[in-house]
Amino acid sequence: LKKMKCSAKRAEHGQVALDILKTSMPGEFDVILMDLRMPIMDGLEATKLIREELKMTDIPILALTGEKRDDIQSECEGIGFTDFFSKPLPKKTLEETIAKYKALRDGLATNE
């Protein structure tokens, strides 16, 4: 991410991600990369709380998982993830995806 000139904050688990977002400034983050399986609070629960309790409905949340369950992608969509990726995520795909969602967010910010 540093090579892409992106600043990032790392959360060891979903509760830390929520705490970071609760104290963040509006527009501080363009994209959230969310691993589905983490200790304490997983990415599924964290994303649900980001959408429902924090009311952060505009920020893209990208699901990252090594899971091979057939239903995991539809479960993610139902919770409020914006996009879904299996690990390992190729660097080029990551770069293109972040650029796409950042451009969309920048466009939304200009139209507000």
PDB file of C-alpha atoms in Angstrom:
ATOM      1  CA  LEU A   1       0.000   0.000   0.000  1.00  0.00           C
ATOM      2  CA  LYS A   2       2.875   2.391   0.732  1.00  0.00           C
ATOM      3  CA  LYS A   3       4.202   1.882  -2.801  1.00  0.00           C
ATOM      4  CA  MET A   4       0.782   2.959  -4.062  1.00  0.00           C
ATOM      5  CA  LYS A   5       1.092   6.127  -1.955  1.00  0.00           C
ATOM      6  CA  CYS A   6      -1.778   5.007   0.243  1.00  0.00           C
ATOM      7  CA  SER A   7      -1.788   5.601   3.935  1.00  0.00           C
ATOM      8  CA  ALA A   8      -3.141   2.732   5.965  1.00  0.00           C
ATOM      9  CA  LYS A   9      -4.098   1.809   9.487  1.00  0.00           C
ATOM     10  CA  ARG A  10      -3.879  -1.813  10.544  1.00  0.00           C
ATOM     11  CA  ALA A  11      -6.452  -3.417  12.808  1.00  0.00           C
ATOM     12  CA  GLU A  12      -5.634  -6.778  14.383  1.00  0.00           C
ATOM     13  CA  HIS A  13      -9.314  -7.659  14.598  1.00  0.00           C
ATOM     14  CA  GLY A  14     -12.767  -6.251  13.921  1.00  0.00           C
ATOM     15  CA  GLN A  15     -13.201  -4.473  17.255  1.00  0.00           C
ATOM     16  CA  VAL A  16      -9.988  -2.514  16.664  1.00  0.00           C
ATOM     17  CA  ALA A  17     -11.274  -1.589  13.190  1.00  0.00           C
ATOM     18  CA  LEU A  18     -14.507  -0.286  14.713  1.00  0.00           C
ATOM     19  CA  ASP A  19     -12.596   1.710  17.328  1.00  0.00           C
ATOM     20  CA  ILE A  20     -10.410   3.278  14.618  1.00  0.00           C
ATOM     21  CA  LEU A  21     -13.455   4.192  12.524  1.00  0.00           C
ATOM     22  CA  LYS A  22     -15.355   5.635  15.495  1.00  0.00           C
ATOM     23  CA  THR A  23     -12.571   8.156  16.081  1.00  0.00           C
ATOM     24  CA  SER A  24     -11.796   8.876  12.420  1.00  0.00           C
ATOM     25  CA  MET A  25     -12.564  12.091  10.602  1.00  0.00           C
ATOM     26  CA  PRO A  26     -15.235  11.961   7.864  1.00  0.00           C
ATOM     27  CA  GLY A  27     -13.571  11.011   4.581  1.00  0.00           C
ATOM     28  CA  GLU A  28     -10.358   9.895   6.297  1.00  0.00           C
ATOM     29  CA  PHE A  29     -10.581   6.464   4.665  1.00  0.00           C
ATOM     30  CA  ASP A  30     -11.316   5.777   1.001  1.00  0.00           C
ATOM     31  CA  VAL A  31     -11.512   1.982   1.234  1.00  0.00           C
ATOM     32  CA  ILE A  32     -11.596  -0.672   3.958  1.00  0.00           C
ATOM     33  CA  LEU A  33      -9.857  -3.990   3.290  1.00  0.00           C
ATOM     34  CA  MET A  34     -11.531  -6.466   5.636  1.00  0.00           C
ATOM     35  CA  ASP A  35     -10.288  -9.976   6.296  1.00  0.00           C
ATOM     36  CA  LEU A  36     -13.228 -12.217   7.077  1.00  0.00           C
ATOM     37  CA  ARG A  37     -11.519 -14.359   9.693  1.00  0.00           C
ATOM     38  CA  MET A  38      -9.917 -12.558  12.626  1.00  0.00           C
ATOM     39  CA  PRO A  39      -9.871 -13.237  16.364  1.00  0.00           C
ATOM     40  CA  ILE A  40     -12.190 -11.473  18.825  1.00  0.00           C
ATOM     41  CA  MET A  41     -14.480 -10.025  16.131  1.00  0.00           C
ATOM     42  CA  ASP A  42     -14.421 -11.312  12.565  1.00  0.00           C
ATOM     43  CA  GLY A  43     -14.813  -9.229   9.430  1.00  0.00           C
ATOM     44  CA  LEU A  44     -18.414 -10.276   8.896  1.00  0.00           C
ATOM     45  CA  GLU A  45     -19.546  -8.918  12.273  1.00  0.00           C
ATOM     46  CA  ALA A  46     -17.331  -5.823  11.980  1.00  0.00           C
ATOM     47  CA  THR A  47     -18.757  -4.942   8.569  1.00  0.00           C
ATOM     48  CA  LYS A  48     -22.310  -5.427   9.787  1.00  0.00           C
ATOM     49  CA  LEU A  49     -21.624  -3.007  12.672  1.00  0.00           C
ATOM     50  CA  ILE A  50     -19.858  -0.505  10.404  1.00  0.00           C
ATOM     51  CA  ARG A  51     -22.922  -0.404   8.170  1.00  0.00           C
ATOM     52  CA  GLU A  52     -25.650  -0.552  10.826  1.00  0.00           C
ATOM     53  CA  GLU A  53     -24.283   1.090  13.979  1.00  0.00           C
ATOM     54  CA  LEU A  54     -21.721   3.511  12.564  1.00  0.00           C
ATOM     55  CA  LYS A  55     -23.971   4.260   9.559  1.00  0.00           C
ATOM     56  CA  MET A  56     -20.941   4.251   7.232  1.00  0.00           C
ATOM     57  CA  THR A  57     -22.819   3.193   4.132  1.00  0.00           C
ATOM     58  CA  ASP A  58     -20.762   4.992   1.480  1.00  0.00           C
ATOM     59  CA  ILE A  59     -17.270   3.702   2.224  1.00  0.00           C
ATOM     60  CA  PRO A  60     -16.341   0.647   0.138  1.00  0.00           C
ATOM     61  CA  ILE A  61     -15.561  -2.434   2.236  1.00  0.00           C
ATOM     62  CA  LEU A  62     -13.690  -5.146   0.369  1.00  0.00           C
ATOM     63  CA  ALA A  63     -13.904  -8.713   1.703  1.00  0.00           C
ATOM     64  CA  LEU A  64     -10.677 -10.720   1.677  1.00  0.00           C
ATOM     65  CA  THR A  65     -10.798 -14.416   2.455  1.00  0.00           C
ATOM     66  CA  GLY A  66      -9.052 -17.701   2.001  1.00  0.00           C
ATOM     67  CA  GLU A  67     -12.340 -19.547   2.507  1.00  0.00           C
ATOM     68  CA  LYS A  68     -13.617 -21.783  -0.246  1.00  0.00           C
ATOM     69  CA  ARG A  69     -17.283 -22.017   0.842  1.00  0.00           C
ATOM     70  CA  ASP A  70     -19.670 -21.566  -2.050  1.00  0.00           C
ATOM     71  CA  ASP A  71     -22.031 -19.317  -0.092  1.00  0.00           C
ATOM     72  CA  ILE A  72     -19.474 -16.938   1.435  1.00  0.00           C
ATOM     73  CA  GLN A  73     -19.637 -14.357  -1.361  1.00  0.00           C
ATOM     74  CA  SER A  74     -23.422 -14.044  -1.204  1.00  0.00           C
ATOM     75  CA  GLU A  75     -23.225 -13.858   2.607  1.00  0.00           C
ATOM     76  CA  CYS A  76     -20.762 -10.964   2.254  1.00  0.00           C
ATOM     77  CA  GLU A  77     -23.001  -9.136  -0.198  1.00  0.00           C
ATOM     78  CA  GLY A  78     -25.948  -9.510   2.179  1.00  0.00           C
ATOM     79  CA  ILE A  79     -23.989  -8.015   5.076  1.00  0.00           C
ATOM     80  CA  GLY A  80     -22.883  -4.952   3.130  1.00  0.00           C
ATOM     81  CA  PHE A  81     -19.493  -5.668   1.595  1.00  0.00           C
ATOM     82  CA  THR A  82     -18.902  -3.741  -1.611  1.00  0.00           C
ATOM     83  CA  ASP A  83     -16.654  -6.308  -3.275  1.00  0.00           C
ATOM     84  CA  PHE A  84     -15.242  -9.776  -2.613  1.00  0.00           C
ATOM     85  CA  PHE A  85     -11.787 -11.258  -3.227  1.00  0.00           C
ATOM     86  CA  SER A  86     -10.157 -14.597  -2.539  1.00  0.00           C
ATOM     87  CA  LYS A  87      -6.641 -14.668  -1.142  1.00  0.00           C
ATOM     88  CA  PRO A  88      -4.013 -14.432  -2.276  1.00  0.00           C
ATOM     89  CA  LEU A  89      -5.013 -11.211  -4.022  1.00  0.00           C
ATOM     90  CA  PRO A  90      -2.626 -10.364  -6.874  1.00  0.00           C
ATOM     91  CA  LYS A  91      -0.887  -7.004  -6.421  1.00  0.00           C
ATOM     92  CA  LYS A  92      -2.204  -5.682  -9.743  1.00  0.00           C
ATOM     93  CA  THR A  93      -5.795  -6.536  -8.783  1.00  0.00           C
ATOM     94  CA  LEU A  94      -5.346  -4.795  -5.434  1.00  0.00           C
ATOM     95  CA  GLU A  95      -3.924  -1.678  -7.099  1.00  0.00           C
ATOM     96  CA  GLU A  96      -6.678  -1.530  -9.719  1.00  0.00           C
ATOM     97  CA  THR A  97      -9.416  -2.109  -7.147  1.00  0.00           C
ATOM     98  CA  ILE A  98      -8.186   0.552  -4.740  1.00  0.00           C
ATOM     99  CA  ALA A  99      -7.778   3.020  -7.616  1.00  0.00           C
ATOM    100  CA  LYS A 100     -11.324   2.270  -8.821  1.00  0.00           C
ATOM    101  CA  TYR A 101     -12.966   2.791  -5.447  1.00  0.00           C
ATOM    102  CA  LYS A 102     -10.829   5.819  -4.618  1.00  0.00           C
ATOM    103  CA  ALA A 103     -11.872   7.439  -7.912  1.00  0.00           C
ATOM    104  CA  LEU A 104     -15.525   6.688  -7.143  1.00  0.00           C
ATOM    105  CA  ARG A 105     -15.181   8.203  -3.670  1.00  0.00           C
ATOM    106  CA  ASP A 106     -13.404  11.271  -5.094  1.00  0.00           C
ATOM    107  CA  GLY A 107     -16.248  11.680  -7.576  1.00  0.00           C
ATOM    108  CA  LEU A 108     -18.841  11.453  -4.819  1.00  0.00           C
ATOM    109  CA  ALA A 109     -16.965  14.027  -2.730  1.00  0.00           C
ATOM    110  CA  THR A 110     -16.953  16.502  -5.633  1.00  0.00           C
ATOM    111  CA  ASN A 111     -20.670  16.049  -6.226  1.00  0.00           C
ATOM    112  CA  GLU A 112     -21.678  16.645  -2.603  1.00  0.00           C
TER     113      GLU A 112
END
